[in-house]
mmCIF file of C-alpha atoms in Angstrom:
data_model
loop_
_atom_site.group_PDB
_atom_site.id
_atom_site.type_symbol
_atom_site.label_atom_id
_atom_site.label_comp_id
_atom_site.label_asym_id
_atom_site.label_seq_id
_atom_site.Cartn_x
_atom_site.Cartn_y
_atom_site.Cartn_z
ATOM 1 C CA MET A 86 8.115 -23.713 10.338
ATOM 2 C CA LEU A 87 9.007 -20.122 9.415
ATOM 3 C CA GLU A 88 12.277 -20.437 11.347
ATOM 4 C CA PHE A 89 13.129 -23.467 9.197
ATOM 5 C CA HIS A 90 12.499 -21.396 6.055
ATOM 6 C CA ARG A 91 14.655 -18.578 7.389
ATOM 7 C CA GLN A 92 17.533 -20.892 8.285
ATOM 8 C CA THR A 93 17.420 -22.754 4.977
ATOM 9 C CA LYS A 94 16.751 -19.594 2.957
ATOM 10 C CA SER A 95 13.783 -21.361 1.379
ATOM 11 C CA PRO A 96 10.478 -19.670 0.520
ATOM 12 C CA PHE A 97 7.218 -20.120 2.383
ATOM 13 C CA LEU A 98 4.742 -21.640 -0.085
ATOM 14 C CA ILE A 99 1.118 -20.520 0.025
ATOM 15 C CA ASN A 100 -2.050 -21.294 -1.929
ATOM 16 C CA PRO A 101 -4.189 -18.161 -2.283
ATOM 17 C CA TYR A 102 -7.518 -18.976 -3.917
ATOM 18 C CA PRO A 103 -9.854 -16.008 -4.455
ATOM 19 C CA PHE A 104 -12.300 -18.529 -5.931
ATOM 20 C CA PHE A 105 -13.041 -19.895 -2.465
ATOM 21 C CA GLY A 106 -13.673 -16.435 -1.005
ATOM 22 C CA PHE A 107 -15.814 -14.756 -3.630
ATOM 23 C CA VAL A 108 -19.560 -14.202 -3.693
ATOM 24 C CA PRO A 109 -21.396 -12.922 -6.808
ATOM 25 C CA GLU A 110 -21.065 -9.305 -5.607
ATOM 26 C CA THR A 111 -17.258 -9.632 -5.372
ATOM 27 C CA LEU A 112 -16.657 -11.475 -8.655
ATOM 28 C CA ASN A 113 -14.789 -8.580 -10.304
ATOM 29 C CA TYR A 114 -12.674 -8.166 -7.151
ATOM 30 C CA ALA A 115 -11.767 -11.867 -7.329
ATOM 31 C CA LEU A 116 -10.994 -11.790 -11.087
ATOM 32 C CA PHE A 117 -8.717 -8.694 -11.015
ATOM 33 C CA LYS A 118 -11.353 -6.731 -12.955
ATOM 34 C CA PRO A 119 -12.206 -3.046 -12.305
ATOM 35 C CA ASN A 120 -14.082 -2.554 -9.033
ATOM 36 C CA ALA A 121 -14.325 -0.097 -6.131
ATOM 37 C CA GLY A 122 -12.002 -2.207 -4.020
ATOM 38 C CA VAL A 123 -12.097 -3.049 -0.346
ATOM 39 C CA PHE A 124 -10.632 -0.715 2.275
ATOM 40 C CA ASP A 125 -8.743 -2.425 5.088
ATOM 41 C CA ASN A 126 -9.083 -0.400 8.275
ATOM 42 C CA ALA A 127 -6.202 -2.261 9.945
ATOM 43 C CA THR A 128 -3.624 -1.264 7.315
ATOM 44 C CA GLY A 129 -5.264 1.797 5.809
ATOM 45 C CA MET A 130 -4.833 0.186 2.386
ATOM 46 C CA ASN A 131 -7.368 -0.157 -0.414
ATOM 47 C CA TYR A 132 -7.350 -3.544 -2.109
ATOM 48 C CA THR A 133 -8.534 -3.777 -5.710
ATOM 49 C CA ASN A 134 -8.269 -7.574 -5.879
ATOM 50 C CA MET A 135 -8.751 -10.476 -3.496
ATOM 51 C CA PHE A 136 -5.426 -12.096 -4.414
ATOM 52 C CA ASP A 137 -3.461 -9.149 -2.997
ATOM 53 C CA ALA A 138 -5.614 -9.154 0.137
ATOM 54 C CA GLN A 139 -4.896 -12.849 0.667
ATOM 55 C CA MET A 140 -1.173 -12.391 0.006
ATOM 56 C CA ASP A 141 -0.952 -9.450 2.397
ATOM 57 C CA ALA A 142 -2.893 -11.323 5.087
ATOM 58 C CA VAL A 143 -0.159 -13.973 5.069
ATOM 59 C CA PHE A 144 2.631 -11.389 4.932
ATOM 60 C CA SER A 145 1.078 -9.383 7.764
ATOM 61 C CA ALA A 146 0.870 -12.480 9.967
ATOM 62 C CA MET A 147 4.483 -13.374 9.151
ATOM 63 C CA LYS A 148 5.623 -9.829 9.912
ATOM 64 C CA GLN A 149 3.763 -9.810 13.224
ATOM 65 C CA VAL A 150 5.838 -12.782 14.407
ATOM 66 C CA GLY A 151 9.097 -11.415 12.972
ATOM 67 C CA TYR A 152 9.467 -13.323 9.700
ATOM 68 C CA GLU A 153 8.913 -10.639 7.069
ATOM 69 C CA ASP A 154 12.330 -11.549 5.613
ATOM 70 C CA VAL A 155 11.128 -15.011 4.517
ATOM 71 C CA ASP A 156 10.188 -14.967 0.842
ATOM 72 C CA ILE A 157 6.663 -15.955 -0.217
ATOM 73 C CA VAL A 158 5.983 -18.114 -3.284
ATOM 74 C CA VAL A 159 2.525 -18.882 -4.651
ATOM 75 C CA ALA A 160 2.609 -22.683 -4.868
ATOM 76 C CA GLU A 161 -0.812 -22.888 -6.471
ATOM 77 C CA THR A 162 -3.777 -20.764 -7.408
ATOM 78 C CA GLY A 163 -6.397 -20.941 -10.114
ATOM 79 C CA TRP A 164 -10.045 -20.814 -11.102
ATOM 80 C CA PRO A 165 -12.149 -23.778 -12.238
ATOM 81 C CA SER A 166 -13.601 -23.816 -15.743
ATOM 82 C CA ALA A 167 -16.771 -25.724 -14.835
ATOM 83 C CA GLY A 168 -18.897 -26.141 -11.751
ATOM 84 C CA ASP A 169 -22.197 -27.348 -10.422
ATOM 85 C CA PRO A 170 -25.463 -25.659 -11.539
ATOM 86 C CA THR A 171 -25.379 -23.589 -8.327
ATOM 87 C CA GLN A 172 -22.052 -22.043 -9.436
ATOM 88 C CA PRO A 173 -22.925 -19.811 -12.416
ATOM 89 C CA ASP A 174 -19.656 -17.845 -12.167
ATOM 90 C CA VAL A 175 -17.583 -20.982 -12.635
ATOM 91 C CA ASN A 176 -16.968 -21.143 -16.365
ATOM 92 C CA VAL A 177 -14.281 -21.120 -19.031
ATOM 93 C CA ASP A 178 -14.430 -17.333 -19.498
ATOM 94 C CA ASN A 179 -13.859 -16.608 -15.801
ATOM 95 C CA ALA A 180 -11.108 -19.232 -15.553
ATOM 96 C CA ALA A 181 -9.327 -17.623 -18.513
ATOM 97 C CA SER A 182 -9.893 -14.171 -17.046
ATOM 98 C CA TYR A 183 -8.526 -15.099 -13.619
ATOM 99 C CA ASN A 184 -5.481 -16.947 -14.936
ATOM 100 C CA GLY A 185 -4.642 -14.291 -17.534
ATOM 101 C CA ASN A 186 -5.126 -11.383 -15.149
ATOM 102 C CA LEU A 187 -3.136 -13.234 -12.481
ATOM 103 C CA VAL A 188 -0.155 -13.690 -14.798
ATOM 104 C CA ARG A 189 -0.218 -10.019 -15.787
ATOM 105 C CA HIS A 190 -0.542 -8.938 -12.168
ATOM 106 C CA VAL A 191 2.191 -11.063 -10.576
ATOM 107 C CA SER A 192 4.661 -10.323 -13.367
ATOM 108 C CA SER A 193 3.939 -6.574 -13.501
ATOM 109 C CA GLY A 194 6.299 -5.660 -10.680
ATOM 110 C CA LYS A 195 3.525 -3.730 -8.926
ATOM 111 C CA GLY A 196 3.410 -6.131 -5.979
ATOM 112 C CA THR A 197 0.752 -5.777 -3.294
ATOM 113 C CA PRO A 198 -0.128 -2.852 -1.028
ATOM 114 C CA LEU A 199 2.082 -4.253 1.779
ATOM 115 C CA MET A 200 4.724 -5.731 -0.554
ATOM 116 C CA PRO A 201 5.053 -3.115 -3.309
ATOM 117 C CA ASN A 202 7.376 -3.118 -6.300
ATOM 118 C CA ARG A 203 7.955 -6.827 -6.622
ATOM 119 C CA THR A 204 7.002 -9.879 -8.616
ATOM 120 C CA PHE A 205 5.908 -13.210 -7.189
ATOM 121 C CA GLU A 206 6.967 -16.647 -8.318
ATOM 122 C CA THR A 207 3.548 -18.152 -9.018
ATOM 123 C CA TYR A 208 2.242 -21.526 -10.158
ATOM 124 C CA ILE A 209 -1.189 -21.968 -11.724
ATOM 125 C CA PHE A 210 -3.194 -25.007 -10.676
ATOM 126 C CA ALA A 211 -3.475 -27.196 -12.696
ATOM 127 C CA LEU A 212 -2.186 -28.406 -16.030
ATOM 128 C CA PHE A 213 -4.922 -31.013 -16.497
ATOM 129 C CA ASN A 214 -8.397 -31.608 -15.119
ATOM 130 C CA GLU A 215 -8.591 -34.319 -12.453
ATOM 131 C CA ASN A 216 -11.591 -36.565 -13.010
ATOM 132 C CA LEU A 217 -11.298 -38.347 -9.639
ATOM 133 C CA LYS A 218 -11.833 -35.239 -7.500
ATOM 134 C CA PRO A 219 -15.156 -35.144 -5.619
ATOM 135 C CA THR A 220 -16.921 -32.015 -6.946
ATOM 136 C CA THR A 221 -17.389 -30.639 -10.449
ATOM 137 C CA SER A 222 -15.420 -27.468 -9.761
ATOM 138 C CA GLU A 223 -12.546 -29.392 -8.135
ATOM 139 C CA ARG A 224 -12.318 -31.643 -11.203
ATOM 140 C CA ASN A 225 -12.076 -28.673 -13.589
ATOM 141 C CA TYR A 226 -9.041 -26.566 -12.695
ATOM 142 C CA GLY A 227 -6.992 -27.837 -15.628
ATOM 143 C CA CYS A 228 -5.671 -25.449 -18.246
ATOM 144 C CA SER A 229 -5.559 -28.373 -20.715
ATOM 145 C CA SER A 230 -7.684 -31.421 -21.347
ATOM 146 C CA THR A 231 -6.693 -35.019 -21.946
ATOM 147 C CA THR A 232 -9.809 -35.627 -24.041
#
């Protein structure tokens, strides 16, 4: 697949979702808020947000097989605005925080520890909530409402 992207000069599209990887103790890390960060022994880099760690995990794997020249685009990422009662950190405030901090981060030109000094074409999921999805959090990624 990566060879196809190289030959066609098309980007590799990925969907990093810190929401799926966070636990209550790593909420600030997932939301781009101040935190101690996570040190990666393999790279010697300190990560201050989960998004960068997920991006660099993909880039590192691509580099290991010789495709670091293929551009990466974030096809979708986001944070739900409502969840089940067992998901207290799934709320409108955290969705707004994640999406706002994401936009500032990817447009800042800072890049990631392994891909510094760059911006990333990034698409936020989703424009509207999807009432036919199976779980409460999956139904509530929309930035707008049809109601």
